[in-house]
CSV table of C-alpha atoms in Angstrom, one decimal:
chain,number,residue,atom,x,y,z
A,13,MET,CA,116.9,47.4,12.5
A,14,SER,CA,119.6,49.3,10.3
A,15,GLU,CA,122.4,50.6,12.2
A,16,GLN,CA,123.4,54.3,11.6
A,17,SER,CA,127.3,54.8,11.2
A,18,ILE,CA,129.0,56.5,14.1
A,19,ARG,CA,129.7,60.2,13.9
A,20,TYR,CA,133.3,60.9,15.4
A,21,SER,CA,134.6,64.7,16.2
A,22,PHE,CA,137.5,65.7,18.2
A,23,GLY,CA,137.1,68.4,21.2
A,24,GLY,CA,140.1,70.5,21.6
A,25,ASP,CA,143.5,68.2,22.2
A,26,GLU,CA,142.1,66.0,25.0
A,27,HIS,CA,138.5,64.9,23.9
A,28,LEU,CA,137.0,62.2,21.7
A,29,PHE,CA,133.1,62.3,20.9
A,30,ALA,CA,131.2,59.5,19.5
A,31,GLU,CA,127.7,60.1,18.3
A,32,ILE,CA,125.8,56.7,17.8
A,33,SER,CA,122.4,58.2,17.1
A,34,GLU,CA,120.7,61.5,16.6
A,35,SER,CA,117.4,60.4,18.6
A,36,MET,CA,117.7,58.3,21.8
A,37,SER,CA,116.8,54.3,21.5
A,38,LEU,CA,117.7,51.7,23.8
A,39,PRO,CA,119.6,49.7,20.8
A,40,ALA,CA,121.7,52.9,20.4
A,41,PHE,CA,122.3,52.9,24.2
A,42,PHE,CA,123.4,49.5,24.4
A,43,ARG,CA,125.8,49.9,21.3
A,44,GLY,CA,127.6,52.6,23.5
A,45,LEU,CA,127.5,50.4,26.7
A,46,GLU,CA,129.0,47.9,24.9
A,47,MET,CA,132.0,49.9,23.1
A,48,THR,CA,132.9,51.6,26.2
A,49,ASN,CA,132.8,48.4,28.2
A,50,ARG,CA,135.3,46.9,25.3
A,51,LEU,CA,137.1,50.1,25.3
A,52,THR,CA,137.6,50.2,29.3
A,53,ALA,CA,138.5,46.3,29.3
A,54,MET,CA,141.3,47.2,26.6
A,55,ASN,CA,143.0,49.2,29.6
A,56,LEU,CA,144.6,51.6,27.0
A,57,SER,CA,147.4,53.8,28.3
A,58,GLY,CA,146.4,57.6,28.1
A,59,ILE,CA,142.8,57.0,28.5
A,60,LEU,CA,141.6,59.4,31.6
A,61,ASP,CA,137.6,59.0,31.5
A,62,ILE,CA,135.1,57.2,29.7
A,63,CYS,CA,131.8,58.8,29.9
A,64,LEU,CA,128.6,57.3,28.6
A,65,ALA,CA,125.3,59.1,27.7
A,66,ASN,CA,121.9,58.6,26.0
A,67,ALA,CA,123.0,58.0,22.3
A,68,SER,CA,126.6,58.9,22.5
A,69,PHE,CA,129.8,58.6,24.6
A,70,GLN,CA,133.2,60.8,25.3
A,71,ILE,CA,136.5,59.6,26.0
A,72,ARG,CA,139.0,62.0,27.9
A,73,PHE,CA,142.6,61.2,26.9
A,74,ASN,CA,146.4,62.3,27.1
A,75,PRO,CA,147.3,63.0,24.0
A,76,ASP,CA,151.2,62.4,25.3
A,77,LEU,CA,150.6,59.1,25.8
A,78,ILE,CA,148.1,57.9,22.9
A,79,SER,CA,147.8,60.0,19.7
A,80,PRO,CA,144.3,61.3,18.5
A,81,GLN,CA,144.3,59.1,15.5
A,82,ALA,CA,145.4,56.1,17.3
A,83,LEU,CA,142.9,56.4,19.8
A,84,LEU,CA,140.2,56.9,16.9
A,85,ASP,CA,141.5,53.9,15.3
A,86,LYS,CA,141.0,51.5,18.5
A,87,VAL,CA,137.5,53.0,19.0
A,88,LYS,CA,136.8,52.3,15.1
A,89,SER,CA,137.9,49.0,15.7
A,90,LEU,CA,135.2,48.2,18.4
A,91,GLU,CA,132.5,49.0,15.8
A,92,SER,CA,132.7,45.6,13.9
A,93,ALA,CA,133.8,43.8,17.0
A,94,ARG,CA,130.7,44.0,18.8
A,95,SER,CA,128.7,40.9,20.5
A,96,THR,CA,125.2,40.0,19.6
A,97,THR,CA,124.1,39.6,23.0
A,98,HIS,CA,122.7,42.9,24.6
A,99,SER,CA,121.7,42.0,28.1
A,100,LEU,CA,122.6,43.7,31.3
A,101,ASN,CA,122.9,43.0,35.2
A,102,THR,CA,120.9,45.7,36.6
A,103,ARG,CA,118.6,47.1,39.1
A,104,ILE,CA,114.9,47.8,39.2
A,105,ILE,CA,114.3,50.6,41.6
A,106,GLU,CA,110.9,51.5,43.0
A,107,ILE,CA,110.8,55.5,43.4
A,108,PRO,CA,108.1,56.8,45.6
A,109,VAL,CA,106.9,60.3,44.1
A,110,TYR,CA,104.5,63.2,45.7
A,111,TYR,CA,103.0,64.4,42.7
A,112,ASN,CA,101.6,68.2,42.7
A,113,ASP,CA,103.5,68.9,45.9
A,114,PRO,CA,103.2,71.8,47.7
A,115,TRP,CA,107.3,72.7,47.1
A,116,THR,CA,107.4,72.6,43.7
A,117,HIS,CA,104.2,74.4,43.0
A,118,GLU,CA,105.3,77.3,45.2
A,119,THR,CA,108.7,77.3,43.0
A,120,LEU,CA,106.8,76.9,39.2
A,121,MET,CA,104.3,79.6,40.4
A,122,ARG,CA,107.6,82.0,40.9
A,123,PHE,CA,108.5,81.4,37.1
A,124,ARG,CA,105.1,81.6,35.3
A,125,ASP,CA,107.0,84.4,33.4
A,126,ARG,CA,109.6,81.8,32.0
A,127,HIS,CA,106.7,79.3,30.8
A,128,GLN,CA,104.9,78.4,27.4
A,129,SER,CA,101.6,78.6,29.2
A,130,PRO,CA,101.7,80.9,32.2
A,131,GLU,CA,97.8,80.2,33.0
A,132,GLN,CA,98.7,76.5,33.6
A,133,THR,CA,100.7,74.4,36.2
A,134,ASP,CA,103.5,72.2,34.6
A,135,LEU,CA,101.6,69.4,35.3
A,136,GLU,CA,98.2,70.7,33.6
A,137,TYR,CA,100.5,72.0,30.6
A,138,ALA,CA,101.8,68.6,30.2
A,139,ALA,CA,98.5,66.9,30.7
A,140,SER,CA,96.9,68.9,28.0
A,141,LEU,CA,99.8,68.8,25.9
A,142,ASN,CA,99.8,65.1,25.7
A,143,GLY,CA,96.1,64.7,25.4
A,144,TYR,CA,95.1,63.7,28.9
A,145,GLY,CA,91.8,65.1,30.5
A,146,ASN,CA,93.0,66.0,33.9
A,147,ILE,CA,96.4,65.6,35.8
A,148,GLU,CA,95.3,62.4,37.2
A,149,ASP,CA,95.2,60.4,34.0
A,150,PHE,CA,98.6,62.1,33.3
A,151,ILE,CA,100.2,61.0,36.9
A,152,ARG,CA,99.0,57.4,36.1
A,153,ALA,CA,100.6,57.4,32.9
A,154,HIS,CA,103.6,58.8,33.8
A,155,SER,CA,104.0,56.3,37.0
A,156,HIS,CA,102.4,53.3,35.1
A,157,SER,CA,105.3,52.4,32.8
A,158,PRO,CA,109.0,51.8,34.0
A,159,TRP,CA,111.7,53.8,33.0
A,160,PHE,CA,114.9,53.2,31.7
A,161,VAL,CA,118.4,55.3,33.3
A,162,SER,CA,120.3,56.0,30.0
A,163,MET,CA,123.1,58.8,31.7
A,164,VAL,CA,123.9,60.0,34.8
A,165,GLY,CA,125.4,63.6,34.8
A,166,PHE,CA,124.9,67.0,34.1
A,167,VAL,CA,125.0,67.7,37.9
A,168,ALA,CA,126.2,65.2,40.2
A,169,GLY,CA,124.0,62.0,40.5
A,170,LEU,CA,121.2,63.3,38.1
A,171,PRO,CA,119.6,60.5,36.4
A,172,PHE,CA,117.9,61.1,32.7
A,173,MET,CA,115.3,58.5,32.1
A,174,PHE,CA,113.5,57.2,28.6
A,175,GLN,CA,110.3,55.7,29.4
A,176,MET,CA,109.6,52.4,28.3
A,177,VAL,CA,106.8,52.4,26.2
A,178,GLU,CA,106.0,52.6,22.4
A,179,GLN,CA,107.3,55.9,20.4
A,180,GLU,CA,104.0,57.1,20.0
A,181,GLN,CA,103.0,56.5,23.7
A,182,GLN,CA,106.0,58.3,25.0
A,183,LEU,CA,105.3,61.7,27.1
A,184,GLU,CA,106.8,64.4,25.8
A,185,VAL,CA,106.6,68.2,27.0
A,186,PRO,CA,109.2,70.8,26.0
A,187,LYS,CA,111.7,72.9,28.6
A,188,TYR,CA,110.8,76.0,29.9
A,189,LEU,CA,111.4,79.1,27.7
A,190,THR,CA,113.9,80.3,29.7
A,191,PRO,CA,115.5,78.2,32.6
A,192,ARG,CA,114.3,78.5,36.2
A,193,THR,CA,116.9,80.1,38.7
A,194,ASP,CA,115.7,77.5,41.5
A,195,THR,CA,114.5,74.0,41.5
A,196,PRO,CA,113.9,71.7,45.0
A,197,LYS,CA,116.3,69.4,45.5
A,198,GLN,CA,114.6,65.6,44.3
A,199,THR,CA,112.2,67.3,42.3
A,200,VAL,CA,110.9,64.8,39.5
A,201,GLY,CA,111.1,66.6,36.3
A,202,HIS,CA,110.7,66.2,32.5
A,203,GLY,CA,111.8,68.0,29.3
A,204,GLY,CA,111.4,66.4,25.8
A,205,CYS,CA,111.0,62.9,26.0
A,206,PHE,CA,113.4,62.5,29.0
A,207,GLY,CA,112.3,62.2,32.7
A,208,CYS,CA,115.0,63.1,35.5
A,209,ILE,CA,115.3,63.6,39.5
A,210,TYR,CA,116.8,66.9,40.2
A,211,SER,CA,119.9,65.5,42.7
A,212,VAL,CA,120.3,69.1,44.2
A,213,LYS,CA,118.8,72.3,44.2
A,214,GLY,CA,119.6,74.4,41.8
A,215,ALA,CA,118.9,76.2,38.4
A,216,GLY,CA,116.9,74.0,35.7
A,217,GLY,CA,114.7,73.8,33.0
A,218,TYR,CA,112.7,70.9,33.2
A,219,GLN,CA,108.7,70.6,34.1
A,220,MET,CA,108.3,69.9,37.4
A,221,PHE,CA,105.8,67.3,38.4
A,222,GLY,CA,106.4,66.2,42.2
A,223,MET,CA,109.3,65.6,44.6
A,224,THR,CA,110.6,62.2,46.0
A,225,PRO,CA,111.3,62.2,49.7
A,226,VAL,CA,114.6,59.6,48.6
A,227,PRO,CA,117.9,61.0,48.4
A,228,ILE,CA,120.0,60.3,45.0
A,229,TYR,CA,123.0,62.3,45.9
A,230,ASP,CA,124.5,62.0,49.3
A,231,PRO,CA,128.3,63.0,50.1
A,232,GLN,CA,128.4,61.7,53.9
A,233,GLN,CA,126.8,58.3,52.5
A,234,SER,CA,124.7,58.1,55.7
A,235,MET,CA,121.7,56.1,53.7
A,236,PRO,CA,121.7,52.3,53.6
A,237,HIS,CA,121.0,52.6,49.7
A,238,MET,CA,124.4,55.1,49.4
A,239,LYS,CA,126.9,53.2,51.0
A,240,ASP,CA,128.4,51.8,48.2
A,241,SER,CA,128.6,55.2,46.4
A,242,ILE,CA,127.9,59.2,46.6
A,243,VAL,CA,125.9,58.9,43.9
A,244,PHE,CA,122.9,56.4,43.8
A,245,PHE,CA,122.0,55.7,40.1
A,246,ARG,CA,123.8,54.0,37.4
A,247,ALA,CA,123.7,54.0,33.7
A,248,GLY,CA,120.9,50.8,32.8
A,249,ASP,CA,119.1,51.4,36.2
A,250,ILE,CA,115.1,50.5,35.5
A,251,VAL,CA,113.1,52.9,37.7
A,252,LYS,CA,109.1,52.5,38.6
A,253,PHE,CA,107.6,55.3,40.1
A,254,ARG,CA,105.1,55.0,42.6
A,255,PRO,CA,102.7,57.9,43.5
A,256,ILE,CA,102.3,58.7,47.2
A,257,ASP,CA,100.5,61.4,49.4
A,258,GLN,CA,101.7,63.8,51.7
A,259,LEU,CA,101.2,61.5,54.6
A,260,GLU,CA,103.4,59.0,53.2
A,261,TYR,CA,105.9,61.6,51.9
A,262,GLN,CA,106.3,62.6,55.6
A,263,GLN,CA,106.6,59.4,56.9
A,264,ILE,CA,109.8,58.7,54.4
A,265,THR,CA,110.9,61.8,55.2
A,266,GLN,CA,111.0,60.9,58.9
A,267,ALA,CA,112.9,57.6,58.1
A,268,VAL,CA,115.4,59.2,55.7
A,269,GLU,CA,116.4,61.4,58.4
A,270,SER,CA,116.5,58.6,61.1
A,271,GLY,CA,118.5,56.8,58.8
A,272,THR,CA,116.3,53.8,58.8
A,273,TYR,CA,114.5,54.1,55.3
A,274,VAL,CA,115.2,51.2,53.0
A,275,LEU,CA,114.6,51.7,49.3
A,276,HIS,CA,112.8,49.3,47.4
A,277,THR,CA,114.9,47.7,44.7
A,278,ARG,CA,115.6,44.2,43.1
A,279,PRO,CA,118.1,42.9,40.7
A,280,PHE,CA,117.2,42.0,37.0
A,281,ARG,CA,118.9,40.9,34.1
A,282,PHE,CA,117.7,42.9,31.1
A,283,ASP,CA,117.6,41.3,27.9
A,284,LEU,CA,116.9,44.2,24.9
A,285,GLN,CA,116.2,41.7,22.4
A,286,GLU,CA,113.4,40.2,24.5
A,287,TYR,CA,112.2,43.4,25.3
A,288,LEU,CA,112.2,44.7,21.5
A,289,ALA,CA,110.2,41.5,20.7
A,290,ALA,CA,107.4,42.0,22.8
A,291,PRO,CA,108.0,45.1,24.9
A,292,GLU,CA,104.4,45.0,26.8
A,293,ASP,CA,104.7,41.5,27.9
A,294,TYR,CA,108.5,42.2,29.1
A,295,LYS,CA,107.2,45.4,31.2
A,296,SER,CA,104.8,42.9,32.8
A,297,ARG,CA,108.1,40.7,33.5
A,298,ILE,CA,110.0,43.8,35.2
A,299,LEU,CA,107.1,44.6,37.4
A,300,GLU,CA,106.6,41.2,38.5
A,301,ALA,CA,110.4,40.7,39.3
A,302,LEU,CA,110.0,44.2,41.2
A,303,TYR,CA,106.9,43.2,43.3
A,304,ASP,CA,107.7,39.6,43.9
A,305,ASN,CA,108.1,38.5,47.4
């Protein structure tokens, strides 16, 4: 697989943007990950922030401490210095989802005038657009394969997820024609080929498929899985959705409120080359690692 040339551009006086690829792919993500890791290790004076995204990264810097051209030269030097090893110590995380729940349903019905297909719910629209005869089959496809978290941001703690399936199998649904002014916190959404979980209540344009009872943004860090950070997800995490019903949703919500809920996670070393060589076999290994007692 040949690599595209990285496109660089400056944003004002303090930002350097690097576009690795015009489309999201795991090789593009790993290229950005490796370059930003190497740049961080260089500990250059004047670099303030390094933000990794799906197939790009952005650097905020102080031009009084490092000139734009000097920074660009340093970053470009990392293109040819990349390692051939593409592995990552990460986590597999099971996220319970109450699909077709009453709260996102009530919300989406208030915004039918902003939708491509007002006579359908978001799930019905997504199912028909992707060739599924009913929403149950679509939910099965959505929850069957794991998802790779390729970036965290837009709002605090929101993960963007890329489904780990062959390109022709990827679920694709456009965003609303006009964004909503309301989206419930912890909504599981989808726009284009990306899945997400809304970390806070607010505006949004992704199709709404359901809700998870598990907080992923907690400024108080009251939950066991949030004790290390107010933002739970990290780029490189692997997510497996698990459909639940209303009763289990309520049970988990009660456990969350009492501070006793324990999120199901497993450590995992992801190898890009092994995944690309045999995606279906490798996905089986991921699921075995998650559910191996």
